[in-house]
Amino acid sequence: MSVIVVEPARPILSEADLRRFVPGLEGLDDTHLRLLIAVAQQAIEPPNSWVGRAFGVQTLEVVTDDFCAIDSQGVIPLPHPPIASIVSITYEDRSGVVQTVPPANYRSSLEGILCGVRPAPGLSWPATSRSPDAVRIRFVAGYADDSPELLPAKQAVALSVQSLRSLAREDIFLKRESANGIVEKEWTVSPQAERLMQSAIERLLLPYRIYL
């Protein structure tokens, strides 16, 4: 089973919110901030994030060679909750023709972190060609823009932006200032501060992590 991104995640943090979270951004325009937000957020979004959740609203697609049910009811688990809705379930039949499973022929369970689809009562999943991409389940995942559950993730993205900024600058932390006739300033990115920042990001994201 693989997961592909059909429509990328919407930003979970606005430029205005980022300016409130992170000081010292006065010299950056909104276009630059949007880029930093996108880079920071991409690191925590499907399909490759260690967190296992979808944060911004996005469209994902599970691709597999068959209807890979995990129990006698035909349940197929779906990754990266929260999941808002099923867009479509398509499959390649034994003749190689792509078919769509009618919504009336399946049921979805989208509450909590254990999300999935299963055949409607009295039905079973159809036979497929068993090609590597025979079955495609497309769904919308991610939190609503105004969800209070997003607050720790927003802070994590803001800290990630601050970390990205520190890699591009040498004047984030003042290391030494001396005055011997001439004021000398030495600026550096503190390794300790960077470690603290990364640790804070992980702590903020840890409650979201899916262990399956």
Coordinates of N, CA and C in Angstrom, one line a residue:
M1 N 0.8 -1.2 0.0 CA 0.0 0.0 0.0 C 0.9 1.2 0.0
S2 N 0.6 2.2 -0.9 CA 1.3 3.4 -0.9 C 0.3 4.6 -0.9
V3 N 0.8 5.7 -0.5 CA -0.1 6.9 -0.4 C 0.5 8.0 -1.2
I4 N -0.3 8.6 -2.1 CA 0.1 9.7 -2.9 C -0.7 10.9 -2.5
V5 N -0.1 12.1 -2.7 CA -0.8 13.4 -2.5 C -1.4 13.9 -3.8
V6 N -2.8 13.9 -3.8 CA -3.5 14.4 -5.0 C -3.6 16.0 -4.9
E7 N -4.0 16.5 -3.8 CA -4.1 17.9 -3.6 C -3.3 18.2 -2.3
P8 N -2.2 19.0 -2.4 CA -1.4 19.3 -1.2 C -2.2 20.0 -0.1
A9 N -1.6 19.9 1.1 CA -2.3 20.4 2.3 C -2.4 21.9 2.2
R10 N -3.5 22.4 2.7 CA -3.6 23.9 2.9 C -2.8 24.3 4.1
P11 N -2.2 25.5 4.0 CA -1.4 26.0 5.1 C -2.2 26.0 6.4
I12 N -1.6 25.6 7.5 CA -2.3 25.7 8.8 C -2.0 26.9 9.6
L13 N -1.1 27.7 9.0 CA -0.6 28.9 9.7 C -0.6 30.1 8.7
S14 N -1.3 31.2 9.0 CA -1.3 32.3 8.1 C 0.0 33.2 8.4
E15 N 0.3 34.1 7.4 CA 1.4 34.9 7.6 C 1.3 35.8 8.8
A16 N 0.0 36.3 9.0 CA -0.2 37.2 10.2 C 0.0 36.4 11.5
D17 N -0.4 35.1 11.6 CA -0.2 34.3 12.8 C 1.3 34.1 13.0
L18 N 2.0 33.8 11.9 CA 3.4 33.6 12.0 C 4.1 34.8 12.6
R19 N 3.7 35.9 12.1 CA 4.4 37.2 12.7 C 4.1 37.3 14.2
R20 N 2.9 36.8 14.6 CA 2.6 36.9 16.0 C 3.5 35.9 16.8
F21 N 3.7 34.7 16.2 CA 4.4 33.6 16.9 C 5.9 33.9 16.9
V22 N 6.5 34.5 15.8 CA 7.9 34.6 15.7 C 8.3 36.0 15.6
P23 N 9.2 36.5 16.4 CA 9.6 37.9 16.4 C 10.7 38.1 15.3
G24 N 10.8 39.3 14.8 CA 11.9 39.6 13.9 C 11.7 39.3 12.5
L25 N 10.4 39.3 12.1 CA 10.1 39.0 10.7 C 9.6 40.2 9.9
E26 N 9.9 41.4 10.5 CA 9.4 42.6 9.9 C 9.9 42.8 8.5
G27 N 11.2 42.4 8.2 CA 11.8 42.6 6.9 C 11.4 41.7 5.8
L28 N 10.6 40.7 6.1 CA 10.2 39.7 5.2 C 8.8 39.9 4.7
D29 N 8.6 39.8 3.3 CA 7.2 40.0 2.8 C 6.4 38.7 2.9
D30 N 5.1 38.8 2.7 CA 4.2 37.7 2.8 C 4.6 36.5 1.9
T31 N 5.1 36.8 0.7 CA 5.5 35.7 -0.2 C 6.6 34.9 0.4
H32 N 7.6 35.5 1.0 CA 8.7 34.8 1.6 C 8.1 34.0 2.8
L33 N 7.2 34.5 3.6 CA 6.7 33.8 4.7 C 5.9 32.6 4.3
R34 N 5.1 32.8 3.2 CA 4.3 31.6 2.7 C 5.2 30.5 2.3
L35 N 6.4 30.8 1.7 CA 7.3 29.8 1.3 C 7.9 29.1 2.5
L36 N 8.3 29.8 3.6 CA 8.8 29.2 4.8 C 7.8 28.3 5.5
I37 N 6.5 28.8 5.5 CA 5.5 28.0 6.1 C 5.3 26.7 5.4
A38 N 5.3 26.8 4.0 CA 5.1 25.6 3.2 C 6.2 24.6 3.4
V39 N 7.4 25.0 3.5 CA 8.6 24.1 3.7 C 8.5 23.5 5.1
A40 N 8.2 24.3 6.1 CA 8.1 23.7 7.5 C 7.0 22.8 7.6
Q41 N 5.8 23.1 7.0 CA 4.6 22.2 7.2 C 4.8 20.9 6.4
Q42 N 5.5 21.0 5.2 CA 5.6 19.8 4.4 C 6.3 18.7 5.2
A43 N 7.2 19.1 6.1 CA 8.0 18.1 6.9 C 7.1 17.3 7.8
I44 N 5.9 17.8 8.2 CA 5.1 17.0 9.1 C 3.8 16.5 8.4
E45 N 3.7 16.7 7.1 CA 2.5 16.2 6.4 C 2.8 14.8 5.7
P46 N 1.7 14.1 5.4 CA 1.9 12.9 4.6 C 2.5 13.2 3.2
P47 N 3.1 12.2 2.7 CA 3.1 10.8 3.1 C 4.3 10.3 3.9
N48 N 5.3 11.2 4.1 CA 6.6 10.7 4.7 C 6.9 11.2 6.1
S49 N 5.9 11.9 6.7 CA 6.2 12.4 8.1 C 6.2 11.3 9.1
W50 N 7.0 11.4 10.1 CA 7.0 10.4 11.2 C 5.7 10.5 12.1
V51 N 5.0 11.6 12.0 CA 3.8 11.9 12.8 C 2.7 10.9 12.5
G52 N 2.4 10.8 11.2 CA 1.3 9.9 10.7 C 0.0 10.5 10.6
R53 N -0.1 11.8 10.8 CA -1.4 12.5 10.6 C -1.4 13.5 9.5
A54 N -2.6 13.9 9.1 CA -2.7 15.0 8.1 C -3.1 16.2 8.9
F55 N -2.5 17.3 8.7 CA -2.8 18.5 9.4 C -3.6 19.5 8.6
G56 N -3.1 20.1 7.5 CA -3.9 20.9 6.7 C -4.8 20.1 5.8
V57 N -6.0 20.6 5.4 CA -6.9 19.9 4.6 C -6.3 19.6 3.3
Q58 N -6.4 18.3 2.8 CA -5.7 17.8 1.7 C -6.4 16.6 1.1
T59 N -6.1 16.3 -0.1 CA -6.7 15.1 -0.7 C -5.6 14.0 -0.9
L60 N -5.8 12.8 -0.4 CA -4.8 11.8 -0.5 C -5.4 10.6 -1.2
E61 N -4.6 9.7 -1.7 CA -5.1 8.5 -2.4 C -4.2 7.3 -2.0
V62 N -4.9 6.3 -1.5 CA -4.2 5.0 -1.2 C -4.2 4.2 -2.4
V63 N -3.1 3.6 -2.8 CA -2.9 2.8 -4.0 C -2.4 1.4 -3.6
T64 N -3.1 0.4 -4.1 CA -2.7 -1.0 -3.7 C -3.1 -1.9 -4.8
D65 N -2.7 -3.2 -4.7 CA -3.0 -4.1 -5.8 C -4.3 -4.8 -5.7
D66 N -4.9 -4.7 -4.5 CA -6.2 -5.4 -4.2 C -6.9 -4.7 -3.1
F67 N -8.1 -5.1 -2.8 CA -8.9 -4.6 -1.7 C -8.3 -5.4 -0.5
C68 N -7.4 -4.8 0.2 CA -6.6 -5.4 1.3 C -7.3 -5.3 2.6
A69 N -8.3 -6.1 2.8 CA -9.1 -6.2 4.0 C -8.3 -6.8 5.1
I70 N -8.6 -6.3 6.4 CA -7.8 -6.8 7.5 C -8.7 -7.7 8.4
D71 N -10.0 -7.9 8.1 CA -10.8 -8.7 8.9 C -11.9 -9.3 8.1
S72 N -12.8 -10.1 8.7 CA -13.8 -10.8 8.0 C -14.9 -9.9 7.5
Q73 N -15.0 -8.7 8.0 CA -16.0 -7.7 7.5 C -15.5 -6.9 6.3
G74 N -14.3 -7.2 5.9 CA -13.7 -6.5 4.7 C -13.2 -5.1 4.9
V75 N -12.9 -4.8 6.2 CA -12.4 -3.4 6.5 C -11.0 -3.2 5.9
I76 N -10.9 -2.1 5.2 CA -9.6 -1.6 4.7 C -9.3 -0.3 5.5
P77 N -8.2 -0.4 6.2 CA -7.8 0.8 7.0 C -7.3 1.9 6.1
L78 N -7.5 3.1 6.6 CA -7.0 4.3 5.8 C -6.1 5.1 6.7
P79 N -4.9 5.5 6.2 CA -3.9 6.2 7.0 C -4.2 7.7 7.1
H80 N -3.4 8.3 8.0 CA -3.3 9.8 8.1 C -4.6 10.4 8.4
P81 N -5.2 10.1 9.6 CA -6.3 10.8 10.1 C -5.9 12.2 10.5
P82 N -6.9 13.1 10.8 CA -8.4 12.8 10.6 C -8.8 12.8 9.2
I83 N -9.8 12.0 8.9 CA -10.3 11.9 7.5 C -11.7 12.4 7.5
A84 N -12.0 13.4 6.6 CA -13.3 14.0 6.5 C -14.3 13.3 5.6
S85 N -13.8 12.8 4.5 CA -14.8 12.2 3.6 C -14.0 11.3 2.6
I86 N -14.8 10.3 2.0 CA -14.3 9.5 0.9 C -14.7 10.2 -0.4
V87 N -13.7 10.4 -1.3 CA -14.0 11.0 -2.6 C -14.4 9.9 -3.6
S88 N -13.7 8.8 -3.7 CA -14.0 7.8 -4.6 C -13.2 6.5 -4.3
I89 N -13.8 5.4 -4.7 CA -13.0 4.1 -4.7 C -13.1 3.5 -6.1
T90 N -12.0 3.4 -6.7 CA -11.9 2.8 -8.1 C -11.0 1.6 -8.1
Y91 N -11.3 0.7 -9.1 CA -10.4 -0.5 -9.2 C -10.4 -0.9 -10.6
E92 N -9.4 -1.6 -10.9 CA -9.2 -2.2 -12.3 C -9.7 -3.7 -12.2
D93 N -10.8 -4.0 -13.0 CA -11.3 -5.3 -12.9 C -10.4 -6.3 -13.6
R94 N -10.9 -7.6 -13.6 CA -10.0 -8.6 -14.2 C -9.8 -8.5 -15.7
S95 N -10.7 -7.7 -16.3 CA -10.5 -7.4 -17.8 C -9.6 -6.2 -18.0
G96 N -9.2 -5.5 -17.0 CA -8.3 -4.4 -17.1 C -9.1 -3.1 -17.3
V97 N -10.4 -3.1 -17.0 CA -11.2 -1.9 -17.2 C -11.4 -1.2 -15.8
V98 N -11.2 0.1 -15.7 CA -11.3 0.8 -14.5 C -12.8 1.0 -14.1
Q99 N -13.2 0.6 -12.9 CA -14.5 0.7 -12.5 C -14.6 1.5 -11.2
T100 N -15.7 2.1 -10.9 CA -15.9 2.9 -9.7 C -16.9 2.1 -8.8
V101 N -16.5 2.0 -7.5 CA -17.5 1.3 -6.6 C -18.5 2.4 -6.2
P102 N -19.8 2.1 -6.4 CA -20.9 3.0 -6.0 C -20.8 3.3 -4.5
P103 N -21.0 4.5 -4.1 CA -21.0 4.9 -2.7 C -22.0 4.0 -1.9
A104 N -23.1 3.6 -2.5 CA -24.1 2.7 -1.8 C -23.5 1.4 -1.5
N105 N -22.4 1.0 -2.1 CA -21.9 -0.4 -2.0 C -20.8 -0.5 -0.9
Y106 N -20.5 0.6 -0.2 CA -19.6 0.6 0.9 C -20.0 1.5 2.0
R107 N -19.4 1.3 3.2 CA -19.6 2.1 4.4 C -18.2 2.6 4.8
S108 N -18.2 3.8 5.4 CA -17.0 4.4 5.9 C -17.1 4.6 7.4
S109 N -16.0 4.5 8.0 CA -15.9 4.8 9.5 C -14.7 5.8 9.6
L110 N -15.1 7.0 9.9 CA -14.1 8.1 9.8 C -13.9 8.8 11.2
E111 N -14.4 8.2 12.2 CA -14.2 8.9 13.5 C -12.9 8.4 14.2
G112 N -12.3 9.3 14.9 CA -11.0 9.0 15.6 C -9.9 8.7 14.7
I113 N -8.9 7.9 15.2 CA -7.7 7.6 14.4 C -7.8 6.3 13.6
L114 N -8.8 5.4 14.0 CA -8.9 4.1 13.3 C -10.0 4.3 12.2
C115 N -9.6 4.8 11.1 CA -10.5 5.1 10.0 C -10.4 4.0 8.9
G116 N -11.5 3.7 8.2 CA -11.5 2.7 7.2 C -12.8 2.7 6.4
V117 N -12.8 1.8 5.4 CA -14.0 1.5 4.6 C -14.2 0.0 4.6
R118 N -15.5 -0.4 4.4 CA -15.8 -1.8 4.3 C -17.0 -1.9 3.4
P119 N -17.3 -3.1 2.8 CA -18.4 -3.3 2.0 C -19.7 -3.1 2.7
A120 N -20.8 -2.7 2.0 CA -22.1 -2.6 2.6 C -22.6 -4.0 3.0
P121 N -23.5 -4.1 4.0 CA -24.0 -5.4 4.4 C -24.5 -6.2 3.2
G122 N -24.0 -7.5 3.2 CA -24.4 -8.4 2.2 C -23.6 -8.3 0.9
L123 N -22.6 -7.4 0.9 CA -21.8 -7.3 -0.3 C -20.3 -7.6 0.1
S124 N -19.5 -7.7 -1.0 CA -18.1 -7.9 -0.8 C -17.3 -7.1 -1.8
W125 N -16.0 -6.9 -1.6 CA -15.2 -6.1 -2.5 C -15.1 -6.9 -3.8
P126 N -15.2 -6.2 -4.9 CA -15.1 -6.9 -6.2 C -13.7 -7.4 -6.5
A127 N -13.6 -8.4 -7.4 CA -12.3 -8.9 -7.8 C -11.5 -7.9 -8.7
T128 N -10.2 -7.9 -8.6 CA -9.4 -7.0 -9.3 C -8.4 -7.7 -10.2
S129 N -7.7 -6.9 -11.0 CA -6.7 -7.4 -11.9 C -5.4 -7.8 -11.2
R130 N -5.3 -7.3 -9.9 CA -4.1 -7.5 -9.1 C -2.9 -6.8 -9.6
S131 N -3.0 -5.8 -10.5 CA -1.9 -5.0 -10.9 C -1.5 -4.1 -9.7
P132 N -0.2 -3.6 -9.7 CA 0.2 -2.9 -8.6 C -0.6 -1.7 -8.1
D133 N -1.3 -1.1 -9.1 CA -2.2 0.0 -8.8 C -3.6 -0.2 -9.1
A134 N -4.1 -1.5 -8.9 CA -5.4 -1.9 -9.3 C -6.5 -1.1 -8.5
V135 N -6.2 -0.8 -7.2 CA -7.2 -0.2 -6.3 C -6.8 1.2 -5.9
R136 N -7.6 2.2 -6.0 CA -7.3 3.5 -5.6 C -8.5 4.0 -4.7
I137 N -8.1 4.4 -3.5 CA -9.1 5.0 -2.6 C -8.7 6.4 -2.3
R138 N -9.5 7.3 -2.8 CA -9.2 8.8 -2.6 C -10.1 9.4 -1.5
F139 N -9.4 10.2 -0.7 CA -10.2 10.7 0.5 C -9.6 12.1 0.9
V140 N -10.4 12.8 1.6 CA -10.0 14.2 2.1 C -9.6 14.0 3.5
A141 N -8.4 14.5 3.9 CA -8.0 14.4 5.3 C -7.5 15.7 5.8
G142 N -7.3 15.8 7.1 CA -6.8 17.1 7.7 C -7.8 17.7 8.6
Y143 N -7.4 18.6 9.4 CA -8.2 19.3 10.4 C -8.8 20.5 9.7
A144 N -10.0 20.9 10.2 CA -10.6 22.1 9.8 C -9.7 23.3 10.2
D145 N -9.8 24.3 9.4 CA -8.9 25.5 9.6 C -8.9 26.1 11.0
D146 N -10.1 26.1 11.6 CA -10.3 26.7 12.9 C -10.3 25.7 14.0
S147 N -9.9 24.5 13.8 CA -9.9 23.5 14.8 C -8.9 23.8 16.0
P148 N -9.4 23.8 17.2 CA -8.5 24.1 18.3 C -7.4 23.0 18.5
E149 N -7.7 21.8 17.9 CA -6.7 20.7 18.0 C -5.4 21.1 17.2
L150 N -5.5 22.1 16.3 CA -4.3 22.4 15.5 C -3.3 23.3 16.2
L151 N -3.7 23.9 17.3 CA -2.9 24.9 18.0 C -1.4 24.4 18.2
P152 N -1.2 23.2 18.8 CA 0.2 22.8 19.0 C 0.9 22.6 17.7
A153 N 0.3 22.1 16.6 CA 0.9 21.9 15.3 C 1.3 23.3 14.7
K154 N 0.4 24.3 14.9 CA 0.7 25.6 14.4 C 2.0 26.2 15.1
Q155 N 2.1 25.9 16.4 CA 3.3 26.4 17.1 C 4.5 25.7 16.6
A156 N 4.4 24.3 16.3 CA 5.5 23.6 15.8 C 6.0 24.1 14.5
V157 N 5.0 24.4 13.6 CA 5.4 25.0 12.3 C 6.1 26.3 12.5
A158 N 5.6 27.2 13.4 CA 6.2 28.5 13.7 C 7.7 28.3 14.1
L159 N 7.9 27.3 15.1 CA 9.2 27.1 15.5 C 10.1 26.5 14.4
S160 N 9.5 25.7 13.5 CA 10.3 25.2 12.4 C 10.7 26.3 11.5
V161 N 9.8 27.3 11.3 CA 10.2 28.4 10.5 C 11.3 29.2 11.1
Q162 N 11.3 29.4 12.4 CA 12.3 30.0 13.1 C 13.6 29.3 13.0
S163 N 13.6 28.0 13.0 CA 14.8 27.1 12.8 C 15.3 27.3 11.4
L164 N 14.4 27.3 10.4 CA 14.9 27.5 9.0 C 15.6 28.9 8.9
R165 N 15.0 29.9 9.5 CA 15.6 31.2 9.5 C 17.0 31.2 10.1
S166 N 17.2 30.4 11.2 CA 18.5 30.4 11.8 C 19.5 29.8 11.0
L167 N 19.1 28.9 10.0 CA 20.1 28.3 9.1 C 20.6 29.3 8.1
A168 N 19.7 30.3 7.8 CA 20.1 31.2 6.8 C 20.7 32.5 7.3
R169 N 20.8 32.6 8.6 CA 21.3 33.9 9.2 C 22.4 33.5 10.2
E170 N 23.3 34.5 10.4 CA 24.3 34.3 11.4 C 24.1 35.3 12.6
D171 N 23.0 36.0 12.6 CA 22.8 37.0 13.7 C 21.6 36.7 14.6
I172 N 21.3 35.3 14.7 CA 20.1 35.0 15.5 C 20.4 35.1 17.0
F173 N 21.6 34.7 17.4 CA 21.9 34.7 18.8 C 23.2 35.5 19.0
L174 N 23.3 36.4 19.9 CA 24.5 37.2 20.2 C 25.4 36.3 21.1
K175 N 26.6 36.0 20.5 CA 27.5 35.2 21.3 C 28.4 36.0 22.1
R176 N 29.0 37.1 21.6 CA 29.9 37.9 22.3 C 29.9 39.4 21.8
E177 N 30.0 40.3 22.7 CA 30.1 41.7 22.4 C 31.2 42.3 23.3
S178 N 32.2 42.9 22.7 CA 33.3 43.5 23.5 C 33.6 44.8 23.0
A179 N 34.2 45.7 23.8 CA 34.5 47.0 23.4 C 35.9 47.3 23.7
N180 N 36.8 47.3 22.8 CA 38.2 47.7 23.0 C 38.5 48.8 22.0
G181 N 38.0 49.9 22.3 CA 38.1 51.0 21.4 C 37.1 50.9 20.2
I182 N 36.9 49.7 19.7 CA 36.0 49.5 18.6 C 35.0 48.4 19.1
V183 N 33.8 48.6 19.0 CA 32.8 47.7 19.4 C 32.8 46.5 18.4
E184 N 33.0 45.3 19.0 CA 33.1 44.1 18.2 C 31.9 43.2 18.5
K185 N 31.2 42.7 17.5 CA 30.1 41.8 17.8 C 30.4 40.5 17.0
E186 N 30.1 39.4 17.7 CA 30.2 38.1 17.1 C 28.9 37.4 17.3
W187 N 28.3 37.1 16.1 CA 26.9 36.5 16.1 C 27.0 35.1 15.7
T188 N 26.3 34.2 16.3 CA 26.3 32.8 15.9 C 25.0 32.1 16.2
V189 N 24.7 31.0 15.5 CA 23.5 30.2 15.8 C 24.0 29.3 16.9
S190 N 23.4 29.4 18.1 CA 23.7 28.6 19.2 C 23.3 27.1 19.0
P191 N 24.2 26.2 19.1 CA 23.8 24.8 19.0 C 22.8 24.4 20.1
Q192 N 23.0 24.9 21.3 CA 22.1 24.6 22.4 C 20.7 25.1 22.1
A193 N 20.6 26.4 21.5 CA 19.3 26.9 21.2 C 18.6 26.1 20.1
E194 N 19.4 25.7 19.1 CA 18.8 24.9 18.0 C 18.3 23.5 18.5
R195 N 19.1 22.9 19.5 CA 18.6 21.6 20.0 C 17.3 21.8 20.8
L196 N 17.3 22.9 21.6 CA 16.1 23.2 22.4 C 14.9 23.4 21.5
M197 N 15.1 24.1 20.4 CA 14.0 24.4 19.4 C 13.5 23.1 18.8
Q198 N 14.4 22.2 18.4 CA 14.0 20.9 17.8 C 13.3 20.0 18.8
S199 N 13.8 20.1 20.1 CA 13.1 19.3 21.1 C 11.7 19.8 21.4
A200 N 11.6 21.1 21.4 CA 10.2 21.7 21.6 C 9.3 21.3 20.4
I201 N 9.8 21.3 19.2 CA 9.0 20.9 18.1 C 8.5 19.5 18.2
E202 N 9.4 18.6 18.6 CA 9.0 17.2 18.8 C 8.0 17.0 19.9
R203 N 8.2 17.7 21.0 CA 7.2 17.6 22.1 C 5.8 18.1 21.7
L204 N 5.8 19.1 20.9 CA 4.5 19.6 20.4 C 3.8 18.6 19.5
L205 N 4.6 17.9 18.7 CA 4.0 17.0 17.7 C 3.7 15.6 18.3
L206 N 4.4 15.2 19.3 CA 4.3 13.9 19.8 C 2.9 13.4 20.1
P207 N 2.1 14.3 20.8 CA 0.7 13.8 21.0 C -0.1 13.5 19.8
Y208 N 0.3 14.0 18.6 CA -0.4 13.6 17.4 C 0.0 12.3 16.8
R209 N 1.1 11.8 17.2 CA 1.7 10.6 16.5 C 0.8 9.4 16.6
I210 N 0.8 8.7 15.4 CA 0.0 7.5 15.3 C 0.9 6.3 15.4
Y211 N 0.6 5.4 16.4 CA 1.3 4.2 16.5 C 0.4 3.0 16.1
L212 N 0.7 2.6 14.9 CA -0.1 1.5 14.4 C 0.8 0.4 13.7

